[in-house]
Structures are given as structure tokens and as C-alpha cells.
mmCIF file of C-alpha atoms in Angstrom:
data_model
loop_
_atom_site.group_PDB
_atom_site.id
_atom_site.type_symbol
_atom_site.label_atom_id
_atom_site.label_comp_id
_atom_site.label_asym_id
_atom_site.label_seq_id
_atom_site.Cartn_x
_atom_site.Cartn_y
_atom_site.Cartn_z
ATOM 1 C CA MET C 1 119.472 96.183 185.489
ATOM 2 C CA GLU C 2 121.518 97.327 188.484
ATOM 3 C CA TYR C 3 125.129 98.197 189.102
ATOM 4 C CA SER C 4 126.944 99.354 192.211
ATOM 5 C CA PRO C 5 130.352 98.901 193.800
ATOM 6 C CA ASP C 6 128.714 99.556 197.189
ATOM 7 C CA PRO C 7 125.924 97.134 198.223
ATOM 8 C CA GLU C 8 124.456 99.580 200.744
ATOM 9 C CA LEU C 9 124.180 102.337 198.135
ATOM 10 C CA LYS C 10 122.581 99.792 195.819
ATOM 11 C CA ASP C 11 119.904 99.073 198.425
ATOM 12 C CA ILE C 12 119.242 102.779 198.981
ATOM 13 C CA VAL C 13 118.905 103.452 195.261
ATOM 14 C CA LYS C 14 116.582 100.481 194.830
ATOM 15 C CA LEU C 15 114.419 101.747 197.707
ATOM 16 C CA ILE C 16 114.252 105.187 196.064
ATOM 17 C CA GLY C 17 113.015 103.521 192.877
ATOM 18 C CA ASN C 18 110.268 101.714 194.765
ATOM 19 C CA VAL C 19 109.168 104.823 196.679
ATOM 20 C CA THR C 20 109.114 107.169 193.669
ATOM 21 C CA GLU C 21 108.044 104.554 191.078
ATOM 22 C CA ALA C 22 110.780 105.963 188.838
ATOM 23 C CA PHE C 23 111.792 104.544 185.478
ATOM 24 C CA THR C 24 115.447 105.121 186.424
ATOM 25 C CA VAL C 25 117.194 106.151 189.629
ATOM 26 C CA ALA C 26 120.817 107.203 189.135
ATOM 27 C CA LEU C 27 123.442 108.279 191.654
ATOM 28 C CA PHE C 28 126.429 110.265 190.421
ATOM 29 C CA LEU C 29 129.444 110.869 192.662
ATOM 30 C CA TYR C 30 132.542 112.988 192.140
ATOM 31 C CA ASN C 31 135.819 111.318 191.256
ATOM 32 C CA GLN C 32 138.838 111.684 193.528
ATOM 33 C CA ALA C 33 140.046 114.797 191.680
ATOM 34 C CA HIS C 34 136.576 116.337 192.149
ATOM 35 C CA ASP C 35 136.487 117.508 188.526
ATOM 36 C CA ARG C 36 134.003 114.998 187.096
ATOM 37 C CA ILE C 37 130.932 113.124 188.305
ATOM 38 C CA LEU C 38 130.646 109.433 187.485
ATOM 39 C CA LEU C 39 127.667 107.086 187.500
ATOM 40 C CA ASN C 40 128.230 105.189 190.727
ATOM 41 C CA CYS C 41 124.975 103.278 191.141
ATOM 42 C CA TYR C 42 121.635 102.944 189.363
ATOM 43 C CA HIS C 43 118.343 101.020 189.323
ATOM 44 C CA THR C 44 116.403 101.067 186.055
ATOM 45 C CA LEU C 45 113.925 99.442 183.710
ATOM 46 C CA SER C 46 116.007 100.588 180.738
ATOM 47 C CA LEU C 47 118.395 98.557 178.624
ATOM 48 C CA GLN C 48 120.057 101.723 177.307
ATOM 49 C CA ILE C 49 121.913 103.076 180.356
ATOM 50 C CA ASN C 50 125.458 104.275 179.652
ATOM 51 C CA PRO C 51 127.372 102.878 182.678
ATOM 52 C CA ARG C 52 130.570 104.698 181.685
ATOM 53 C CA ILE C 53 129.026 108.160 181.690
ATOM 54 C CA SER C 54 131.370 110.856 182.985
ATOM 55 C CA LEU C 55 130.216 114.464 183.262
ATOM 56 C CA GLN C 56 131.948 117.707 184.039
ATOM 57 C CA PRO C 57 130.133 120.058 186.434
ATOM 58 C CA GLY C 58 127.768 122.077 184.257
ATOM 59 C CA ASP C 59 127.567 119.428 181.531
ATOM 60 C CA SER C 60 123.897 118.529 180.834
ATOM 61 C CA VAL C 61 121.117 119.013 183.391
ATOM 62 C CA ILE C 62 122.784 116.552 185.756
ATOM 63 C CA GLY C 63 126.079 118.429 185.600
ATOM 64 C CA TRP C 64 124.253 121.726 186.159
ATOM 65 C CA VAL C 65 122.877 120.411 189.467
ATOM 66 C CA ALA C 66 126.388 119.315 190.465
ATOM 67 C CA LYS C 67 127.850 122.733 189.631
ATOM 68 C CA ASN C 68 125.146 124.913 191.167
ATOM 69 C CA GLY C 69 124.006 122.764 194.096
ATOM 70 C CA HIS C 70 120.300 123.337 193.402
ATOM 71 C CA PRO C 71 117.581 120.787 192.495
ATOM 72 C CA VAL C 72 115.968 120.686 189.065
ATOM 73 C CA ASN C 73 112.402 119.433 188.587
ATOM 74 C CA ILE C 74 111.291 119.211 184.955
ATOM 75 C CA ALA C 75 107.610 118.240 184.967
ATOM 76 C CA GLN C 76 107.391 118.018 181.166
ATOM 77 C CA PHE C 77 110.666 116.765 179.741
ATOM 78 C CA ASP C 78 110.210 117.497 176.039
ATOM 79 C CA ARG C 79 113.664 116.785 174.668
ATOM 80 C CA ASP C 80 115.643 113.771 173.493
ATOM 81 C CA THR C 81 116.722 111.935 176.646
ATOM 82 C CA ARG C 82 120.154 111.412 175.132
ATOM 83 C CA ASN C 83 120.750 115.052 176.126
ATOM 84 C CA LEU C 84 120.975 113.790 179.690
ATOM 85 C CA LYS C 85 123.888 111.606 178.510
ATOM 86 C CA LEU C 86 122.582 108.917 180.850
ATOM 87 C CA TYR C 87 120.980 106.934 178.008
ATOM 88 C CA LEU C 88 122.519 105.573 174.824
ATOM 89 C CA LYS C 89 119.168 105.855 172.994
ATOM 90 C CA ASP C 90 116.068 107.999 173.475
ATOM 91 C CA GLU C 91 113.764 106.450 176.084
ATOM 92 C CA GLY C 92 110.830 108.866 175.840
ATOM 93 C CA ILE C 93 111.258 110.279 179.343
ATOM 94 C CA LYS C 94 108.471 112.719 180.297
ATOM 95 C CA SER C 95 109.519 113.883 183.790
ATOM 96 C CA PHE C 96 112.926 114.398 185.393
ATOM 97 C CA LEU C 97 114.059 115.354 188.914
ATOM 98 C CA ALA C 98 117.625 115.790 190.187
ATOM 99 C CA VAL C 99 118.926 116.965 193.558
ATOM 100 C CA PRO C 100 122.456 117.566 194.885
ATOM 101 C CA VAL C 101 123.971 114.978 197.219
ATOM 102 C CA GLY C 102 125.715 117.500 199.473
ATOM 103 C CA ASP C 103 128.955 118.337 197.675
ATOM 104 C CA ALA C 104 129.473 114.662 196.757
ATOM 105 C CA GLY C 105 127.371 114.390 193.612
ATOM 106 C CA VAL C 106 123.835 114.227 192.199
ATOM 107 C CA LEU C 107 120.829 111.936 192.712
ATOM 108 C CA CYS C 108 118.253 111.877 189.912
ATOM 109 C CA VAL C 109 115.026 110.076 189.000
ATOM 110 C CA ASP C 110 112.929 110.104 185.835
ATOM 111 C CA SER C 111 109.584 108.796 184.627
ATOM 112 C CA LYS C 112 107.698 108.126 181.398
ATOM 113 C CA ARG C 113 104.701 109.997 182.862
ATOM 114 C CA ASN C 114 104.205 113.793 182.841
ATOM 115 C CA TYR C 115 104.019 115.859 186.040
ATOM 116 C CA VAL C 116 104.760 112.846 188.242
ATOM 117 C CA PHE C 117 107.317 114.410 190.617
ATOM 118 C CA THR C 118 105.629 116.798 193.034
ATOM 119 C CA GLU C 119 107.183 119.115 195.613
ATOM 120 C CA LYS C 120 106.660 116.316 198.111
ATOM 121 C CA ASN C 121 108.600 113.927 195.854
ATOM 122 C CA GLN C 122 111.387 116.489 195.622
ATOM 123 C CA LYS C 123 111.550 116.789 199.401
ATOM 124 C CA ILE C 124 111.607 112.994 199.781
ATOM 125 C CA LEU C 125 114.432 112.749 197.227
ATOM 126 C CA MET C 126 116.407 115.422 199.063
ATOM 127 C CA ASP C 127 115.937 113.464 202.298
ATOM 128 C CA PHE C 128 117.276 110.361 200.553
ATOM 129 C CA ALA C 129 120.211 112.435 199.309
ATOM 130 C CA GLN C 130 121.004 113.328 202.926
ATOM 131 C CA VAL C 131 120.844 109.636 203.858
ATOM 132 C CA ILE C 132 123.416 108.978 201.122
ATOM 133 C CA VAL C 133 125.616 111.831 202.405
ATOM 134 C CA ASN C 134 125.506 110.319 205.906
ATOM 135 C CA HIS C 135 126.366 106.890 204.513
ATOM 136 C CA LEU C 136 129.318 108.282 202.543
ATOM 137 C CA ARG C 137 130.624 110.046 205.657
ATOM 138 C CA SER C 138 130.311 106.871 207.733
ATOM 139 C CA ARG C 139 132.027 104.846 205.030
ATOM 140 C CA ALA C 140 134.872 107.381 204.855
ATOM 141 C CA ILE C 141 135.346 107.148 208.631
ATOM 142 C CA CYS C 142 135.379 103.337 208.489
ATOM 143 C CA CYS C 143 137.895 103.376 205.633
ATOM 144 C CA ARG C 144 140.095 105.810 207.526
ATOM 145 C CA GLU C 145 139.955 103.713 210.694
ATOM 146 C CA THR C 146 140.738 100.551 208.723
ATOM 147 C CA ALA C 147 143.716 102.255 207.073
ATOM 148 C CA GLN C 148 144.964 103.516 210.433
ATOM 149 C CA GLY C 149 144.627 100.021 211.877
ATOM 150 C CA ARG C 150 146.700 98.571 209.024
ATOM 151 C CA THR C 151 149.317 101.263 209.557
ATOM 152 C CA LEU C 152 149.577 100.499 213.281
ATOM 153 C CA ASP C 153 149.887 96.776 212.503
ATOM 154 C CA PHE C 154 152.668 97.567 210.032
ATOM 155 C CA ILE C 155 154.618 99.776 212.463
ATOM 156 C CA PHE C 156 154.180 97.323 215.332
ATOM 157 C CA GLY C 157 155.273 94.483 213.028
ATOM 158 C CA ILE C 158 158.476 96.295 212.018
ATOM 159 C CA ASN C 159 159.242 97.108 215.657
ATOM 160 C CA ALA C 160 158.603 93.486 216.661
ATOM 161 C CA LEU C 161 161.116 92.244 214.060
ATOM 162 C CA SER C 162 163.819 94.417 215.637
ATOM 163 C CA ARG C 163 163.295 92.616 218.962
ATOM 164 C CA GLN C 164 163.521 89.121 217.498
ATOM 165 C CA ASN C 165 166.609 87.034 216.894
ATOM 166 C CA HIS C 166 167.405 86.959 213.158
ATOM 167 C CA GLY C 167 170.308 86.502 210.844
ATOM 168 C CA LEU C 168 170.899 89.447 208.499
ATOM 169 C CA GLN C 169 169.437 87.827 205.359
ATOM 170 C CA GLU C 170 166.429 86.517 207.266
ATOM 171 C CA TYR C 171 165.808 90.011 208.630
ATOM 172 C CA TYR C 172 165.996 91.473 205.127
ATOM 173 C CA GLN C 173 163.397 89.026 203.839
ATOM 174 C CA LYS C 174 160.967 89.554 206.706
ATOM 175 C CA VAL C 175 161.155 93.345 206.450
ATOM 176 C CA LEU C 176 160.667 93.214 202.689
ATOM 177 C CA ASN C 177 157.664 90.935 203.115
ATOM 178 C CA ARG C 178 156.103 93.352 205.616
ATOM 179 C CA TYR C 179 156.567 96.278 203.247
ATOM 180 C CA ARG C 180 155.289 94.409 200.204
ATOM 181 C CA GLN C 181 152.109 93.275 201.940
ATOM 182 C CA TYR C 182 151.411 96.653 203.519
ATOM 183 C CA ALA C 183 151.859 98.438 200.169
ATOM 184 C CA ASN C 184 149.991 95.753 198.207
ATOM 185 C CA ALA C 185 153.002 95.583 195.911
ATOM 186 C CA ASP C 186 154.286 92.673 193.852
ATOM 187 C CA SER C 187 157.947 93.055 194.753
ATOM 188 C CA ALA C 188 160.031 94.708 197.454
ATOM 189 C CA ILE C 189 163.757 95.269 196.990
ATOM 190 C CA LEU C 190 166.323 96.648 199.421
ATOM 191 C CA ALA C 191 169.393 98.568 198.308
ATOM 192 C CA LEU C 192 172.046 99.908 200.684
ATOM 193 C CA LEU C 193 174.638 102.642 200.302
ATOM 194 C CA PRO C 194 178.258 101.785 201.111
ATOM 195 C CA ARG C 195 180.472 104.429 202.707
ATOM 196 C CA LYS C 196 181.559 105.586 199.280
ATOM 197 C CA ALA C 197 178.127 106.706 198.147
ATOM 198 C CA ASP C 198 178.689 106.826 194.378
ATOM 199 C CA ARG C 199 177.151 103.363 193.981
ATOM 200 C CA TYR C 200 174.391 101.423 195.704
ATOM 201 C CA LEU C 201 174.228 97.724 196.416
ATOM 202 C CA ILE C 202 171.159 95.499 196.002
ATOM 203 C CA VAL C 203 171.162 93.226 199.064
ATOM 204 C CA ALA C 204 167.768 91.457 198.998
ATOM 205 C CA SER C 205 164.477 91.107 197.135
ATOM 206 C CA GLU C 206 161.122 89.531 197.901
ATOM 207 C CA GLY C 207 158.060 88.802 195.793
ATOM 208 C CA LYS C 208 157.491 88.468 192.067
ATOM 209 C CA LEU C 209 160.302 89.230 189.626
ATOM 210 C CA PHE C 210 160.767 88.012 186.069
ATOM 211 C CA ALA C 211 164.217 86.628 186.902
ATOM 212 C CA PRO C 212 166.502 86.463 189.951
ATOM 213 C CA LEU C 213 167.879 89.880 190.871
ATOM 214 C CA LYS C 214 171.629 89.780 191.219
ATOM 215 C CA LYS C 215 173.161 91.329 194.305
ATOM 216 C CA THR C 216 175.078 93.838 192.284
ATOM 217 C CA SER C 217 176.551 97.294 192.716
ATOM 218 C CA ILE C 218 174.993 100.048 190.599
ATOM 219 C CA PRO C 219 176.023 103.684 189.985
ATOM 220 C CA VAL C 220 173.774 106.204 191.743
ATOM 221 C CA ASP C 221 173.045 107.927 188.442
ATOM 222 C CA MET C 222 171.119 104.863 187.220
ATOM 223 C CA GLY C 223 167.504 103.894 187.753
ATOM 224 C CA LEU C 224 164.644 105.231 189.804
ATOM 225 C CA THR C 225 166.433 103.988 192.904
ATOM 226 C CA GLY C 226 169.413 106.150 191.985
ATOM 227 C CA TRP C 227 167.071 109.148 191.679
ATOM 228 C CA VAL C 228 165.832 108.576 195.246
ATOM 229 C CA ILE C 229 169.427 108.482 196.478
ATOM 230 C CA ARG C 230 170.423 111.649 194.632
ATOM 231 C CA GLU C 231 167.315 113.633 195.569
ATOM 232 C CA LYS C 232 167.069 112.158 199.086
ATOM 233 C CA LYS C 233 163.256 112.049 199.010
ATOM 234 C CA PRO C 234 160.518 109.518 198.201
ATOM 235 C CA LEU C 235 159.563 108.887 194.585
ATOM 236 C CA VAL C 236 155.959 107.790 194.057
ATOM 237 C CA ARG C 237 154.492 106.716 190.728
ATOM 238 C CA ARG C 238 150.952 105.410 191.217
ATOM 239 C CA GLU C 239 150.141 105.051 187.528
ATOM 240 C CA MET C 240 152.658 104.195 184.827
ATOM 241 C CA LYS C 241 151.661 103.027 181.368
ATOM 242 C CA PRO C 242 153.918 100.029 180.647
ATOM 243 C CA ARG C 243 154.100 100.622 176.896
ATOM 244 C CA ASN C 244 154.791 104.333 177.203
ATOM 245 C CA HIS C 245 157.259 104.750 180.046
ATOM 246 C CA LYS C 246 160.926 103.854 179.678
ATOM 247 C CA SER C 247 161.769 104.032 183.363
ATOM 248 C CA TYR C 248 163.623 101.230 185.085
ATOM 249 C CA VAL C 249 164.160 100.533 188.767
ATOM 250 C CA PHE C 250 167.884 99.727 188.685
ATOM 251 C CA TYR C 251 169.278 99.273 185.179
ATOM 252 C CA PRO C 252 167.919 98.697 181.673
ATOM 253 C CA GLU C 253 166.572 95.168 181.202
ATOM 254 C CA ASP C 254 166.544 94.491 184.949
ATOM 255 C CA PRO C 255 164.159 91.691 186.021
ATOM 256 C CA CYS C 256 161.516 94.105 187.322
ATOM 257 C CA GLY C 257 159.928 94.072 183.848
ATOM 258 C CA CYS C 258 157.038 96.288 182.736
ATOM 259 C CA PHE C 259 155.862 97.554 186.105
ATOM 260 C CA ARG C 260 152.900 99.932 186.416
ATOM 261 C CA SER C 261 153.497 101.485 189.829
ATOM 262 C CA TYR C 262 156.554 102.272 191.908
ATOM 263 C CA ILE C 263 157.602 103.702 195.275
ATOM 264 C CA GLY C 264 161.195 104.487 196.203
ATOM 265 C CA LEU C 265 161.544 105.105 199.950
ATOM 266 C CA PRO C 266 164.740 106.607 201.412
ATOM 267 C CA LEU C 267 165.834 104.926 204.635
ATOM 268 C CA TYR C 268 167.337 107.425 207.070
ATOM 269 C CA PHE C 269 168.968 107.270 210.465
ATOM 270 C CA PHE C 270 169.879 110.581 212.148
ATOM 271 C CA HIS C 271 169.472 112.421 208.829
ATOM 272 C CA LYS C 272 171.966 110.149 207.066
ATOM 273 C CA LEU C 273 170.749 108.135 204.087
ATOM 274 C CA TYR C 274 171.639 104.452 204.362
ATOM 275 C CA GLY C 275 169.505 102.855 201.689
ATOM 276 C CA VAL C 276 166.349 102.696 199.596
ATOM 277 C CA MET C 277 163.326 100.427 199.780
ATOM 278 C CA SER C 278 161.859 99.953 196.276
ATOM 279 C CA LEU C 279 158.321 98.646 195.866
ATOM 280 C CA ILE C 280 156.947 97.794 192.439
ATOM 281 C CA GLY C 281 153.495 96.763 191.270
ATOM 282 C CA TYR C 282 152.343 95.201 188.024
ATOM 283 C CA GLN C 283 149.081 97.077 188.465
ATOM 284 C CA GLU C 284 148.259 100.677 189.342
ATOM 285 C CA ASN C 285 148.232 101.450 193.068
ATOM 286 C CA ASP C 286 146.457 104.192 194.982
ATOM 287 C CA TRP C 287 148.971 104.700 197.781
ATOM 288 C CA GLY C 288 147.950 107.365 200.270
ATOM 289 C CA ASP C 289 150.299 109.988 201.692
ATOM 290 C CA GLU C 290 149.861 108.639 205.234
ATOM 291 C CA GLN C 291 150.729 105.137 204.032
ATOM 292 C CA ILE C 292 153.906 106.403 202.361
ATOM 293 C CA GLN C 293 154.860 108.415 205.447
ATOM 294 C CA ALA C 294 154.428 105.318 207.637
ATOM 295 C CA MET C 295 156.827 103.349 205.426
ATOM 296 C CA VAL C 296 159.387 106.168 205.488
ATOM 297 C CA SER C 297 159.085 106.566 209.271
ATOM 298 C CA ALA C 298 159.943 102.885 209.781
ATOM 299 C CA GLY C 299 163.332 103.517 208.160
ATOM 300 C CA PRO C 300 165.324 104.390 211.324
ATOM 301 C CA THR C 301 164.166 101.175 213.047
ATOM 302 C CA ILE C 302 165.209 99.113 210.040
ATOM 303 C CA ILE C 303 168.589 100.790 209.635
ATOM 304 C CA THR C 304 169.333 100.456 213.358
ATOM 305 C CA SER C 305 168.570 96.727 213.201
ATOM 306 C CA ILE C 306 170.664 96.248 210.056
ATOM 307 C CA LEU C 307 173.660 98.040 211.567
ATOM 308 C CA TYR C 308 173.348 95.973 214.734
ATOM 309 C CA LEU C 309 173.169 92.683 212.827
ATOM 310 C CA MET C 310 176.127 93.652 210.637
ATOM 311 C CA ASN C 311 178.292 94.251 213.683
ATOM 312 C CA ASN C 312 177.259 91.227 215.775
#
């Protein structure tokens, strides 16, 4: 049985199993909050692995290695293997070895034979842990470069729209589409502020909604969009439980439905707020701060284009 969200880590873990002749090889990595380690990848002969295991630093032998950053080599493992919390049932493990993976997590192996992991095995496992650290660093760099490339494409795309010949409604739709795709959102909605800024006006929407969104005027004290206008800063909700939250984007019973993520982006030009871009998702979204900043920074270009099209 094998599981891994990363094929390259899966290959490394499988190789470790072949080299050490382990019963189970398990790689634990910290979550994003860095307060728990999760089973990321494993290779095993067992049918009793708990794939949802989540440990706090210091919890069980594996958590101790994560907390203290030192290897543990138990040549005669004489306790119920459920104490490791890796197995759902006792597997009769006789030897256990775990080493830190830098500050990223823990790599461990076990065996049903006594005294099987020597000092040489421990050194080999620590070398493999360093290989994993190097892979994680390379993957992080690739992810960062990919994200930066998407951001540049987004900014260039918004700038290109301002140089093209559009009608106002066509421009709205193309900008909304760019934002929705960049944010991986289900819907993008544009609201503008008239000169009398006690109400805001929905001017366009793009993407999935449960019913057509009327181009209506709404008091600024209503909805998440109204909050963005009043506070004059972005509002980001990456995780919202649809049955628990009572928030709405514009007004109660609006066609946005039971959304699970939301961004409200103020659109400025020379420090004056002209509107709000609302992005909603029907799934949770892990928007990064740089991604949000890129969408906010495109605001002046959009507002300039809108003002030009309104007056020509």
C-alpha cells in the first residue's frame, strides 16, 4: 500500500524501503501552520496504516523527533505499536528508527526484526532525509516561480486590456474573467461607487451564480462588499463553512448562494476608492498574500480604463 500527493517523494520513500528492507517507511511533514506533522507519504507491507494521522510536536516517539530535532533508534521496540499512532492495530514491530527531515518533518522506518537498524542505517536514513529536504526546497522554488509567472501573466493581461478597443460592458466582462481565472474563483462581480458614496452599484458579473444578479444599488452598510467600502481595505475569507456562516456578499438571499471563500478587493485611483471587485468560490481557496496584492495593484489600471470608457 502506498500513498503520496507528490510522485517524486513517493519514489524516494519506496527506494528507502528497498534499501533498508523496512516493514514501513513513513514521511511526516509539517502543516502550513507548522503546529502539527501529517503523514505525507508512506510505503508499507501493513494493512493497518492510519493515513489520517496528525501529531503535535512531542506527541509519541515520532512527535518527539519533530520537537527535538534528534534521531531515535530503538533496537528492541517492546511496546504496542499503536503507541506510535501510525498503526490502527498492533503490528508486532521489533525495531524502529526515526530521523528529522531538517525542520520540515520526520522520516521513520520500522521492522519486525530486532536490532536491524545499525549506525550505518541511521546515517543512510539521515542522508535520505537531506535528499528530501533538497527536494522540498526545489519544489518550493518551482512553486514560487510558477506563481510569479501567473502573476506576471495576470498583470500583463490587465494592462493589455486597457490598450484594446472595448465597449464598457465588454471591458467589464473581460476584466472580471481575468480576475476569476487568476483567483481560481467561481464568480467575479464588479461594484462601483457613485459620487454620493452612501450606496454602491453592481455593474457586472461573470461566472457561476445561482440566478442572474440584478444591476442594483445597495446601501454601503450591507454585505461583505459594503464592509470593504467602509473599511477601505481588502477582506479575505479563505475558509467559510456554508452551514455555519450567515455572511452575504451584497444582500440577504442574493444569488451568490452558500459560498465557501470570498475576497473583496478595493479598487483605488490616486487614493480614492472607486469600486470593489468581489470574488467568490464554492470551495475553500488558499489565496496567497502576493496574489491578493497583485489583484489590488491592478485596480488603478482598471479604474483609469473605466473612467476613460465612460467619458468617450
